[in-house]
């Protein structure tokens, strides 16, 4: 299939073409990269936008269950939903999040849903670019909502937040001690905190946890992109499918406000700049990873350690060799 055909099929919402295109952007082969670049710039001309929702939470908090229930609710409303994952650990563990399609059995059979497990990649930079491009493909294919899942490992939350319009943090009911286990930086990224498992015997704990997080959110510095009352903590039960409609209403209210106040476009523009900056940095760092560069680094390090050159002098030599000075 040539690029023109593939472009058209994606614009028509053809799922097989979409899956193929995602495989293409995941490939590291030079000719594939070139073709992927061409495809993405063709598709970008159509300026289609989805609501991109990032979702993070520790293992076992209920991300898969939530995505299934929430996704089914959205398709029930007539929306088309794509689900992607950013998982830098998948290369190590051998599996991948969303590999458990069994937990999303209903959603994976829904013709208005598209589920794509994360590619196996150890390098977060590579994962980030591929995921971003997969999101762009889903937007071009006309999905109304793109859900991007991540387990919070390393920087993966930042990566997902920087490719999302809304960032949700899924938390489990817990005592006050665990509340402090959530890093402040991650709290600051959240647009909504969803306390999951608010059902059965856990309900009272969930209620307390939700109140605690509401309090904690109020203590954070006010962000310009938030209307009064946001970010918010809400209770949901992915299993019993409670609170999902309310969470969706809040997401829509927040989105509408941001669109009306210029924050939606500004955020997307800021994200584009962020990724431009990241790409340049990563490409520069990648130059250090070639065998020649590594050998020269080792050689210069030896000279420096023996006192033959100053660190600054050696660095200048290295940067010159890399064409970066
Ligand atoms: N009571 C209750 N249990 C839930 C709820 N949501 C998920 N669970 C249970 O929590 C466990 C983990 O759920 P998953 O959806 O697999 O969690 P996850 O966050 O995707 O976990 P990882 O993929 O391992 O990161 C399962 O046994 C679910 O049945 C909920 O709303 N209420
Ligand atoms: Mg899961």
mmCIF file of C-alpha atoms and ligand atoms in Angstrom:
data_model
loop_
_atom_site.group_PDB
_atom_site.id
_atom_site.type_symbol
_atom_site.label_atom_id
_atom_site.label_comp_id
_atom_site.label_asym_id
_atom_site.label_seq_id
_atom_site.Cartn_x
_atom_site.Cartn_y
_atom_site.Cartn_z
ATOM 1 C CA UNK A 1 0.000 0.000 0.000
ATOM 2 C CA UNK A 2 1.473 3.379 -0.886
ATOM 3 C CA UNK A 3 1.326 6.377 1.415
ATOM 4 C CA UNK A 4 -1.546 7.965 -0.451
ATOM 5 C CA UNK A 5 -3.736 4.875 -0.102
ATOM 6 C CA UNK A 6 -2.801 4.433 3.523
ATOM 7 C CA UNK A 7 -3.599 8.101 4.223
ATOM 8 C CA UNK A 8 -7.027 7.760 2.666
ATOM 9 C CA UNK A 9 -7.862 4.561 4.497
ATOM 10 C CA UNK A 10 -6.889 6.033 7.830
ATOM 11 C CA UNK A 11 -8.995 9.115 7.159
ATOM 12 C CA UNK A 12 -11.857 6.736 6.358
ATOM 13 C CA UNK A 13 -11.382 5.169 9.783
ATOM 14 C CA UNK A 14 -10.206 1.796 8.457
ATOM 15 C CA UNK A 15 -8.966 -0.103 11.517
ATOM 16 C CA UNK A 16 -6.640 -2.438 9.689
ATOM 17 C CA UNK A 17 -4.978 0.484 7.975
ATOM 18 C CA UNK A 18 -4.658 2.181 11.356
ATOM 19 C CA UNK A 19 -3.068 -0.907 12.923
ATOM 20 C CA UNK A 20 -0.686 -1.111 9.994
ATOM 21 C CA UNK A 21 0.251 2.538 10.271
ATOM 22 C CA UNK A 22 0.949 2.136 13.991
ATOM 23 C CA UNK A 23 3.245 -0.781 13.203
ATOM 24 C CA UNK A 24 4.963 1.483 10.700
ATOM 25 C CA UNK A 25 5.558 4.288 13.225
ATOM 26 C CA UNK A 26 6.816 1.753 15.753
ATOM 27 C CA UNK A 27 9.466 0.518 13.371
ATOM 28 C CA UNK A 28 13.017 1.740 13.733
ATOM 29 C CA UNK A 29 13.944 0.975 10.116
ATOM 30 C CA UNK A 30 15.139 3.981 8.199
ATOM 31 C CA UNK A 31 12.823 3.515 5.198
ATOM 32 C CA UNK A 32 9.902 2.951 7.571
ATOM 33 C CA UNK A 33 10.767 6.121 9.466
ATOM 34 C CA UNK A 34 10.754 8.065 6.224
ATOM 35 C CA UNK A 35 7.410 6.642 5.181
ATOM 36 C CA UNK A 36 5.961 7.247 8.637
ATOM 37 C CA UNK A 37 7.085 10.866 8.497
ATOM 38 C CA UNK A 38 5.431 11.347 5.136
ATOM 39 C CA UNK A 39 2.205 9.722 6.331
ATOM 40 C CA UNK A 40 2.061 11.793 9.517
ATOM 41 C CA UNK A 41 2.552 15.086 7.717
ATOM 42 C CA UNK A 42 -0.150 14.180 5.176
ATOM 43 C CA UNK A 43 -2.569 13.327 7.971
ATOM 44 C CA UNK A 44 -1.680 16.422 9.993
ATOM 45 C CA UNK A 45 -3.083 18.590 7.192
ATOM 46 C CA UNK A 46 -6.563 17.421 8.141
ATOM 47 C CA UNK A 47 -6.196 18.851 11.649
ATOM 48 C CA UNK A 48 -8.477 16.310 13.267
ATOM 49 C CA UNK A 49 -8.497 16.341 17.039
ATOM 50 C CA UNK A 50 -9.622 13.778 19.575
ATOM 51 C CA UNK A 51 -9.985 14.320 23.274
ATOM 52 C CA UNK A 52 -6.761 12.752 24.521
ATOM 53 C CA UNK A 53 -7.079 11.418 28.042
ATOM 54 C CA UNK A 54 -3.978 10.245 29.885
ATOM 55 C CA UNK A 55 -4.475 7.760 32.693
ATOM 56 C CA UNK A 56 -1.935 6.704 35.269
ATOM 57 C CA UNK A 57 -2.002 4.598 38.379
ATOM 58 C CA UNK A 58 0.035 2.028 40.256
ATOM 59 C CA UNK A 59 -0.263 -1.689 39.411
ATOM 60 C CA UNK A 60 -3.527 -3.180 40.600
ATOM 61 C CA UNK A 61 -5.342 0.119 41.102
ATOM 62 C CA UNK A 62 -7.820 -0.862 38.399
ATOM 63 C CA UNK A 63 -6.642 0.875 35.213
ATOM 64 C CA UNK A 64 -7.636 -1.977 32.898
ATOM 65 C CA UNK A 65 -10.985 -2.422 34.619
ATOM 66 C CA UNK A 66 -11.591 1.334 34.490
ATOM 67 C CA UNK A 67 -10.687 1.602 30.810
ATOM 68 C CA UNK A 68 -13.039 -1.249 30.005
ATOM 69 C CA UNK A 69 -15.993 0.229 31.938
ATOM 70 C CA UNK A 70 -15.332 3.830 30.979
ATOM 71 C CA UNK A 71 -14.628 2.879 27.368
ATOM 72 C CA UNK A 72 -17.856 0.896 27.167
ATOM 73 C CA UNK A 73 -19.769 3.828 28.609
ATOM 74 C CA UNK A 74 -18.299 6.133 25.958
ATOM 75 C CA UNK A 75 -19.037 3.794 23.065
ATOM 76 C CA UNK A 76 -22.530 3.443 24.554
ATOM 77 C CA UNK A 77 -22.850 7.200 24.083
ATOM 78 C CA UNK A 78 -21.996 6.701 20.415
ATOM 79 C CA UNK A 79 -18.361 7.779 20.714
ATOM 80 C CA UNK A 80 -15.395 6.062 19.082
ATOM 81 C CA UNK A 81 -12.632 5.226 21.531
ATOM 82 C CA UNK A 82 -8.993 4.272 21.004
ATOM 83 C CA UNK A 83 -6.833 2.863 23.805
ATOM 84 C CA UNK A 84 -3.034 3.052 23.739
ATOM 85 C CA UNK A 85 -0.354 2.437 26.333
ATOM 86 C CA UNK A 86 2.981 3.975 27.217
ATOM 87 C CA UNK A 87 5.021 1.332 28.940
ATOM 88 C CA UNK A 88 8.772 1.750 29.118
ATOM 89 C CA UNK A 89 9.056 -1.336 31.311
ATOM 90 C CA UNK A 90 7.555 -3.744 28.801
ATOM 91 C CA UNK A 91 10.914 -4.701 27.338
ATOM 92 C CA UNK A 92 12.122 -5.712 30.770
ATOM 93 C CA UNK A 93 9.048 -7.571 31.938
ATOM 94 C CA UNK A 94 8.555 -9.224 28.567
ATOM 95 C CA UNK A 95 4.862 -8.400 28.677
ATOM 96 C CA UNK A 96 3.078 -5.167 28.214
ATOM 97 C CA UNK A 97 0.262 -3.277 29.810
ATOM 98 C CA UNK A 98 -2.897 -3.793 27.871
ATOM 99 C CA UNK A 99 -1.453 -7.169 27.057
ATOM 100 C CA UNK A 100 -4.220 -8.335 29.314
ATOM 101 C CA UNK A 101 -6.886 -7.835 26.697
ATOM 102 C CA UNK A 102 -8.842 -10.463 28.581
ATOM 103 C CA UNK A 103 -9.599 -7.818 31.203
ATOM 104 C CA UNK A 104 -10.941 -5.671 28.391
ATOM 105 C CA UNK A 105 -12.876 -8.411 26.756
ATOM 106 C CA UNK A 106 -16.028 -6.438 26.121
ATOM 107 C CA UNK A 107 -14.211 -3.359 24.883
ATOM 108 C CA UNK A 108 -11.928 -5.283 22.564
ATOM 109 C CA UNK A 109 -14.983 -6.776 20.858
ATOM 110 C CA UNK A 110 -16.691 -3.388 20.486
ATOM 111 C CA UNK A 111 -16.532 -2.162 16.906
ATOM 112 C CA UNK A 112 -16.304 1.434 18.106
ATOM 113 C CA UNK A 113 -13.211 0.713 20.150
ATOM 114 C CA UNK A 114 -9.630 0.180 19.082
ATOM 115 C CA UNK A 115 -7.115 -1.261 21.555
ATOM 116 C CA UNK A 116 -3.409 -1.285 20.924
ATOM 117 C CA UNK A 117 -0.907 -2.747 23.378
ATOM 118 C CA UNK A 118 2.304 -0.836 23.876
ATOM 119 C CA UNK A 119 5.340 -1.643 21.765
ATOM 120 C CA UNK A 120 8.229 -3.387 23.483
ATOM 121 C CA UNK A 121 10.865 -0.727 23.874
ATOM 122 C CA UNK A 122 13.298 -0.143 26.642
ATOM 123 C CA UNK A 123 14.108 3.450 25.843
ATOM 124 C CA UNK A 124 11.502 5.907 27.103
ATOM 125 C CA UNK A 125 12.426 8.466 24.459
ATOM 126 C CA UNK A 126 11.652 5.984 21.710
ATOM 127 C CA UNK A 127 8.444 4.897 23.427
ATOM 128 C CA UNK A 128 7.377 8.528 23.765
ATOM 129 C CA UNK A 129 7.790 9.330 20.107
ATOM 130 C CA UNK A 130 6.088 6.176 18.907
ATOM 131 C CA UNK A 131 3.194 6.676 21.298
ATOM 132 C CA UNK A 132 2.797 10.286 20.251
ATOM 133 C CA UNK A 133 2.700 9.260 16.638
ATOM 134 C CA UNK A 134 0.204 6.490 17.389
ATOM 135 C CA UNK A 135 -2.005 9.085 19.095
ATOM 136 C CA UNK A 136 -1.766 11.309 16.006
ATOM 137 C CA UNK A 137 -2.807 8.361 13.823
ATOM 138 C CA UNK A 138 -5.840 7.672 16.030
ATOM 139 C CA UNK A 139 -6.820 11.338 15.850
ATOM 140 C CA UNK A 140 -6.602 11.240 12.068
ATOM 141 C CA UNK A 141 -8.688 8.071 12.037
ATOM 142 C CA UNK A 142 -11.491 10.059 13.638
ATOM 143 C CA UNK A 143 -11.604 8.678 17.163
ATOM 144 C CA UNK A 144 -13.502 10.942 19.528
ATOM 145 C CA UNK A 145 -11.504 9.891 22.562
ATOM 146 C CA UNK A 146 -7.984 8.491 22.822
ATOM 147 C CA UNK A 147 -7.152 6.941 26.194
ATOM 148 C CA UNK A 148 -3.444 6.643 26.939
ATOM 149 C CA UNK A 149 -2.576 4.356 29.820
ATOM 150 C CA UNK A 150 0.622 4.191 31.812
ATOM 151 C CA UNK A 151 1.890 2.623 34.993
ATOM 152 C CA UNK A 152 3.861 5.297 36.780
ATOM 153 C CA UNK A 153 7.421 4.229 36.199
ATOM 154 C CA UNK A 154 10.175 6.802 36.008
ATOM 155 C CA UNK A 155 9.167 9.636 33.787
ATOM 156 C CA UNK A 156 6.315 7.878 32.040
ATOM 157 C CA UNK A 157 3.665 10.006 33.753
ATOM 158 C CA UNK A 158 5.234 13.169 32.418
ATOM 159 C CA UNK A 159 5.453 11.623 28.979
ATOM 160 C CA UNK A 160 1.754 10.749 29.028
ATOM 161 C CA UNK A 161 0.682 14.068 30.547
ATOM 162 C CA UNK A 162 2.580 15.881 27.781
ATOM 163 C CA UNK A 163 0.605 14.065 25.103
ATOM 164 C CA UNK A 164 -2.798 14.409 26.779
ATOM 165 C CA UNK A 165 -5.441 17.085 26.990
ATOM 166 C CA UNK A 166 -6.619 15.713 30.315
ATOM 167 C CA UNK A 167 -4.567 13.755 32.797
ATOM 168 C CA UNK A 168 -6.300 11.404 35.222
ATOM 169 C CA UNK A 169 -4.712 9.827 38.225
ATOM 170 C CA UNK A 170 -6.362 6.639 39.425
ATOM 171 C CA UNK A 171 -5.831 5.893 43.111
ATOM 172 C CA UNK A 172 -6.926 3.186 45.471
ATOM 173 C CA UNK A 173 -8.655 3.754 48.788
ATOM 174 C CA UNK A 174 -5.983 3.941 51.465
ATOM 175 C CA UNK A 175 -5.098 5.343 54.828
ATOM 176 C CA UNK A 176 -3.529 8.738 55.349
ATOM 177 C CA UNK A 177 -0.003 7.347 55.254
ATOM 178 C CA UNK A 178 -0.266 6.168 51.709
ATOM 179 C CA UNK A 179 -1.626 9.508 50.638
ATOM 180 C CA UNK A 180 1.848 10.850 51.133
ATOM 181 C CA UNK A 181 3.234 8.184 48.831
ATOM 182 C CA UNK A 182 1.823 10.044 45.832
ATOM 183 C CA UNK A 183 4.536 12.345 44.649
ATOM 184 C CA UNK A 184 3.685 15.991 44.663
ATOM 185 C CA UNK A 185 4.829 16.408 41.063
ATOM 186 C CA UNK A 186 2.322 13.809 39.931
ATOM 187 C CA UNK A 187 -0.489 15.392 41.934
ATOM 188 C CA UNK A 188 0.346 18.668 40.222
ATOM 189 C CA UNK A 189 -0.106 17.120 36.799
ATOM 190 C CA UNK A 190 -3.536 15.665 37.545
ATOM 191 C CA UNK A 191 -6.711 17.289 36.239
ATOM 192 C CA UNK A 192 -8.854 14.736 38.012
ATOM 193 C CA UNK A 193 -8.021 12.290 40.750
ATOM 194 C CA UNK A 194 -10.280 9.256 40.651
ATOM 195 C CA UNK A 195 -10.405 7.179 43.798
ATOM 196 C CA UNK A 196 -11.348 3.771 42.430
ATOM 197 C CA UNK A 197 -12.866 0.759 44.198
ATOM 198 C CA UNK A 198 -15.410 2.937 45.984
ATOM 199 C CA UNK A 199 -17.674 -0.049 46.517
ATOM 200 C CA UNK A 200 -18.502 -2.765 49.054
ATOM 201 C CA UNK A 201 -16.442 -2.742 52.239
ATOM 202 C CA UNK A 202 -13.951 -0.273 50.706
ATOM 203 C CA UNK A 203 -16.540 2.457 50.256
ATOM 204 C CA UNK A 204 -16.020 4.217 53.611
ATOM 205 C CA UNK A 205 -12.222 4.176 53.128
ATOM 206 C CA UNK A 206 -12.676 5.517 49.621
ATOM 207 C CA UNK A 207 -14.839 8.339 50.918
ATOM 208 C CA UNK A 208 -12.157 9.344 53.406
ATOM 209 C CA UNK A 209 -9.374 8.996 50.837
ATOM 210 C CA UNK A 210 -11.298 11.161 48.404
ATOM 211 C CA UNK A 211 -11.791 13.857 51.044
ATOM 212 C CA UNK A 212 -8.075 13.714 51.884
ATOM 213 C CA UNK A 213 -7.072 14.181 48.266
ATOM 214 C CA UNK A 214 -9.595 16.980 47.781
ATOM 215 C CA UNK A 215 -7.914 18.722 50.678
ATOM 216 C CA UNK A 216 -4.445 18.057 49.300
ATOM 217 C CA UNK A 217 -5.442 19.396 45.874
ATOM 218 C CA UNK A 218 -6.696 22.621 47.415
ATOM 219 C CA UNK A 219 -3.259 23.202 48.876
ATOM 220 C CA UNK A 220 -1.569 23.097 45.479
ATOM 221 C CA UNK A 221 -0.757 26.267 43.596
ATOM 222 C CA UNK A 222 -3.613 27.374 41.365
ATOM 223 C CA UNK A 223 -2.979 26.681 37.686
ATOM 224 C CA UNK A 224 -4.153 29.123 35.008
ATOM 225 C CA UNK A 225 -5.695 26.290 32.954
ATOM 226 C CA UNK A 226 -8.208 25.403 35.671
ATOM 227 C CA UNK A 227 -11.634 26.877 36.316
ATOM 228 C CA UNK A 228 -12.923 27.186 39.878
ATOM 229 C CA UNK A 229 -13.058 23.827 41.650
ATOM 230 C CA UNK A 230 -10.416 22.029 39.536
ATOM 231 C CA UNK A 231 -8.429 19.844 39.851
ATOM 232 C CA UNK A 232 -10.967 17.635 41.580
ATOM 233 C CA UNK A 233 -11.001 14.308 43.390
ATOM 234 C CA UNK A 234 -13.941 12.003 42.672
ATOM 235 C CA UNK A 235 -14.945 8.495 43.668
ATOM 236 C CA UNK A 236 -15.565 5.791 41.115
ATOM 237 C CA UNK A 237 -16.082 2.068 41.012
ATOM 238 C CA UNK A 238 -14.822 0.565 37.789
ATOM 239 C CA UNK A 239 -16.279 -2.816 38.729
ATOM 240 C CA UNK A 240 -19.725 -1.592 39.697
ATOM 241 C CA UNK A 241 -19.583 1.152 37.066
ATOM 242 C CA UNK A 242 -20.420 3.905 39.529
ATOM 243 C CA UNK A 243 -19.355 7.486 39.150
ATOM 244 C CA UNK A 244 -18.119 7.046 35.599
ATOM 245 C CA UNK A 245 -20.839 9.243 34.118
ATOM 246 C CA UNK A 246 -20.083 11.911 36.692
ATOM 247 C CA UNK A 247 -16.356 11.714 35.912
ATOM 248 C CA UNK A 248 -17.148 12.081 32.213
ATOM 249 C CA UNK A 249 -19.329 15.135 32.888
ATOM 250 C CA UNK A 250 -16.478 16.740 34.809
ATOM 251 C CA UNK A 251 -14.057 15.996 31.985
ATOM 252 C CA UNK A 252 -16.405 17.552 29.478
ATOM 253 C CA UNK A 253 -16.993 20.616 31.644
ATOM 254 C CA UNK A 254 -13.263 21.126 32.080
ATOM 255 C CA UNK A 255 -12.620 20.626 28.367
ATOM 256 C CA UNK A 256 -15.366 23.068 27.376
ATOM 257 C CA UNK A 257 -14.011 25.709 29.739
ATOM 258 C CA UNK A 258 -10.459 25.283 28.475
ATOM 259 C CA UNK A 259 -11.564 25.491 24.860
ATOM 260 C CA UNK A 260 -13.603 28.626 25.543
ATOM 261 C CA UNK A 261 -10.702 30.265 27.353
ATOM 262 C CA UNK A 262 -7.888 29.523 24.939
ATOM 263 C CA UNK A 263 -6.192 26.953 27.170
ATOM 264 C CA UNK A 264 -6.881 23.976 24.941
ATOM 265 C CA UNK A 265 -5.024 25.432 21.945
ATOM 266 C CA UNK A 266 -2.292 26.904 24.103
ATOM 267 C CA UNK A 267 -1.657 23.576 25.790
ATOM 268 C CA UNK A 268 -1.414 21.775 22.478
ATOM 269 C CA UNK A 269 0.995 24.423 21.217
ATOM 270 C CA UNK A 270 3.089 24.135 24.383
ATOM 271 C CA UNK A 271 3.138 20.357 24.027
ATOM 272 C CA UNK A 272 4.337 20.618 20.432
ATOM 273 C CA UNK A 273 7.217 22.820 21.627
ATOM 274 C CA UNK A 274 7.985 20.437 24.477
ATOM 275 C CA UNK A 275 8.297 17.507 22.083
ATOM 276 C CA UNK A 276 10.373 19.525 19.625
ATOM 277 C CA UNK A 277 12.776 20.302 22.444
ATOM 278 C CA UNK A 278 12.807 16.678 23.626
ATOM 279 C CA UNK A 279 13.496 15.364 20.139
ATOM 280 C CA UNK A 280 16.490 17.634 19.711
ATOM 281 C CA UNK A 281 17.867 16.683 23.105
ATOM 282 C CA UNK A 282 17.376 12.990 22.500
ATOM 283 C CA UNK A 283 18.959 13.131 19.084
ATOM 284 C CA UNK A 284 21.986 14.876 20.574
ATOM 285 C CA UNK A 285 22.227 12.309 23.357
ATOM 286 C CA UNK A 286 21.919 9.513 20.814
ATOM 287 C CA UNK A 287 25.123 10.756 19.209
ATOM 288 C CA UNK A 288 26.921 9.728 22.369
ATOM 289 C CA UNK A 289 25.658 6.180 22.009
ATOM 290 C CA UNK A 290 27.438 5.209 18.804
ATOM 291 C CA UNK A 291 30.364 2.762 19.232
ATOM 292 C CA UNK A 292 32.868 5.360 17.997
ATOM 293 C CA UNK A 293 31.591 8.025 20.356
ATOM 294 C CA UNK A 294 31.627 5.602 23.276
ATOM 295 C CA UNK A 295 35.193 4.591 22.490
ATOM 296 C CA UNK A 296 36.313 8.177 22.244
ATOM 297 C CA UNK A 297 34.528 9.060 25.492
ATOM 298 C CA UNK A 298 36.281 6.180 27.252
ATOM 299 C CA UNK A 299 39.627 7.212 25.815
ATOM 300 C CA UNK A 300 39.220 10.844 26.854
ATOM 301 C CA UNK A 301 37.965 9.809 30.293
ATOM 302 C CA UNK A 302 41.143 7.803 30.786
ATOM 303 C CA UNK A 303 43.284 10.789 29.810
ATOM 304 C CA UNK A 304 41.325 13.022 32.185
ATOM 305 C CA UNK A 305 41.633 10.556 35.057
ATOM 306 C CA UNK A 306 45.397 10.376 34.512
ATOM 307 C CA UNK A 307 45.630 14.140 34.614
ATOM 308 C CA UNK A 308 46.635 14.407 30.939
ATOM 309 C CA UNK A 309 43.802 16.802 30.124
ATOM 310 C CA UNK A 310 41.441 18.973 32.115
ATOM 311 C CA UNK A 311 37.740 17.970 32.110
ATOM 312 C CA UNK A 312 36.860 21.136 30.190
ATOM 313 C CA UNK A 313 39.508 20.609 27.555
ATOM 314 C CA UNK A 314 38.513 16.967 27.051
ATOM 315 C CA UNK A 315 34.855 17.940 26.800
ATOM 316 C CA UNK A 316 35.653 20.483 24.094
ATOM 317 C CA UNK A 317 37.493 17.836 22.085
ATOM 318 C CA UNK A 318 34.597 15.440 22.438
ATOM 319 C CA UNK A 319 31.977 18.019 21.486
ATOM 320 C CA UNK A 320 34.015 18.986 18.458
ATOM 321 C CA UNK A 321 34.216 15.349 17.403
ATOM 322 C CA UNK A 322 30.433 15.116 17.722
ATOM 323 C CA UNK A 323 29.963 18.222 15.636
ATOM 324 C CA UNK A 324 28.209 19.828 18.590
ATOM 325 C CA UNK A 325 30.694 22.593 19.298
HETATM 326 N N1 LIG B 1 -13.650 -3.716 44.373
HETATM 327 C C1 LIG B 1 -13.140 -3.274 43.235
HETATM 328 N N2 LIG B 1 -12.131 -3.918 42.656
HETATM 329 C C2 LIG B 1 -11.644 -3.433 41.498
HETATM 330 C C3 LIG B 1 -12.169 -2.276 40.887
HETATM 331 N N3 LIG B 1 -11.464 -2.038 39.766
HETATM 332 C C4 LIG B 1 -10.555 -3.006 39.672
HETATM 333 N N4 LIG B 1 -10.652 -3.867 40.713
HETATM 334 C C5 LIG B 1 -9.868 -5.091 40.952
HETATM 335 O O1 LIG B 1 -8.518 -4.750 41.149
HETATM 336 C C6 LIG B 1 -7.678 -5.736 40.534
HETATM 337 C C7 LIG B 1 -6.716 -5.065 39.577
HETATM 338 O O2 LIG B 1 -7.459 -4.468 38.529
HETATM 339 P P1 LIG B 1 -6.802 -4.114 37.120
HETATM 340 O O3 LIG B 1 -7.854 -3.418 36.325
HETATM 341 O O4 LIG B 1 -6.173 -5.283 36.517
HETATM 342 O O5 LIG B 1 -5.690 -3.097 37.597
HETATM 343 P P2 LIG B 1 -4.525 -2.423 36.729
HETATM 344 O O6 LIG B 1 -4.325 -1.073 37.301
HETATM 345 O O7 LIG B 1 -4.838 -2.501 35.285
HETATM 346 O O8 LIG B 1 -3.296 -3.314 37.097
HETATM 347 P P3 LIG B 1 -1.921 -3.530 36.266
HETATM 348 O O9 LIG B 1 -2.299 -3.807 34.838
HETATM 349 O O10 LIG B 1 -1.286 -4.681 36.950
HETATM 350 O O11 LIG B 1 -1.127 -2.273 36.417
HETATM 351 C C8 LIG B 1 -8.586 -6.729 39.870
HETATM 352 O O12 LIG B 1 -8.761 -7.826 40.701
HETATM 353 C C9 LIG B 1 -9.885 -5.968 39.712
HETATM 354 O O13 LIG B 1 -11.009 -6.804 39.724
HETATM 355 C C10 LIG B 1 -13.269 -1.613 41.528
HETATM 356 O O14 LIG B 1 -13.803 -0.612 41.064
HETATM 357 N N5 LIG B 1 -13.706 -2.165 42.701
HETATM 358 MG MG1 LIG B 2 -3.820 -3.361 33.659
#
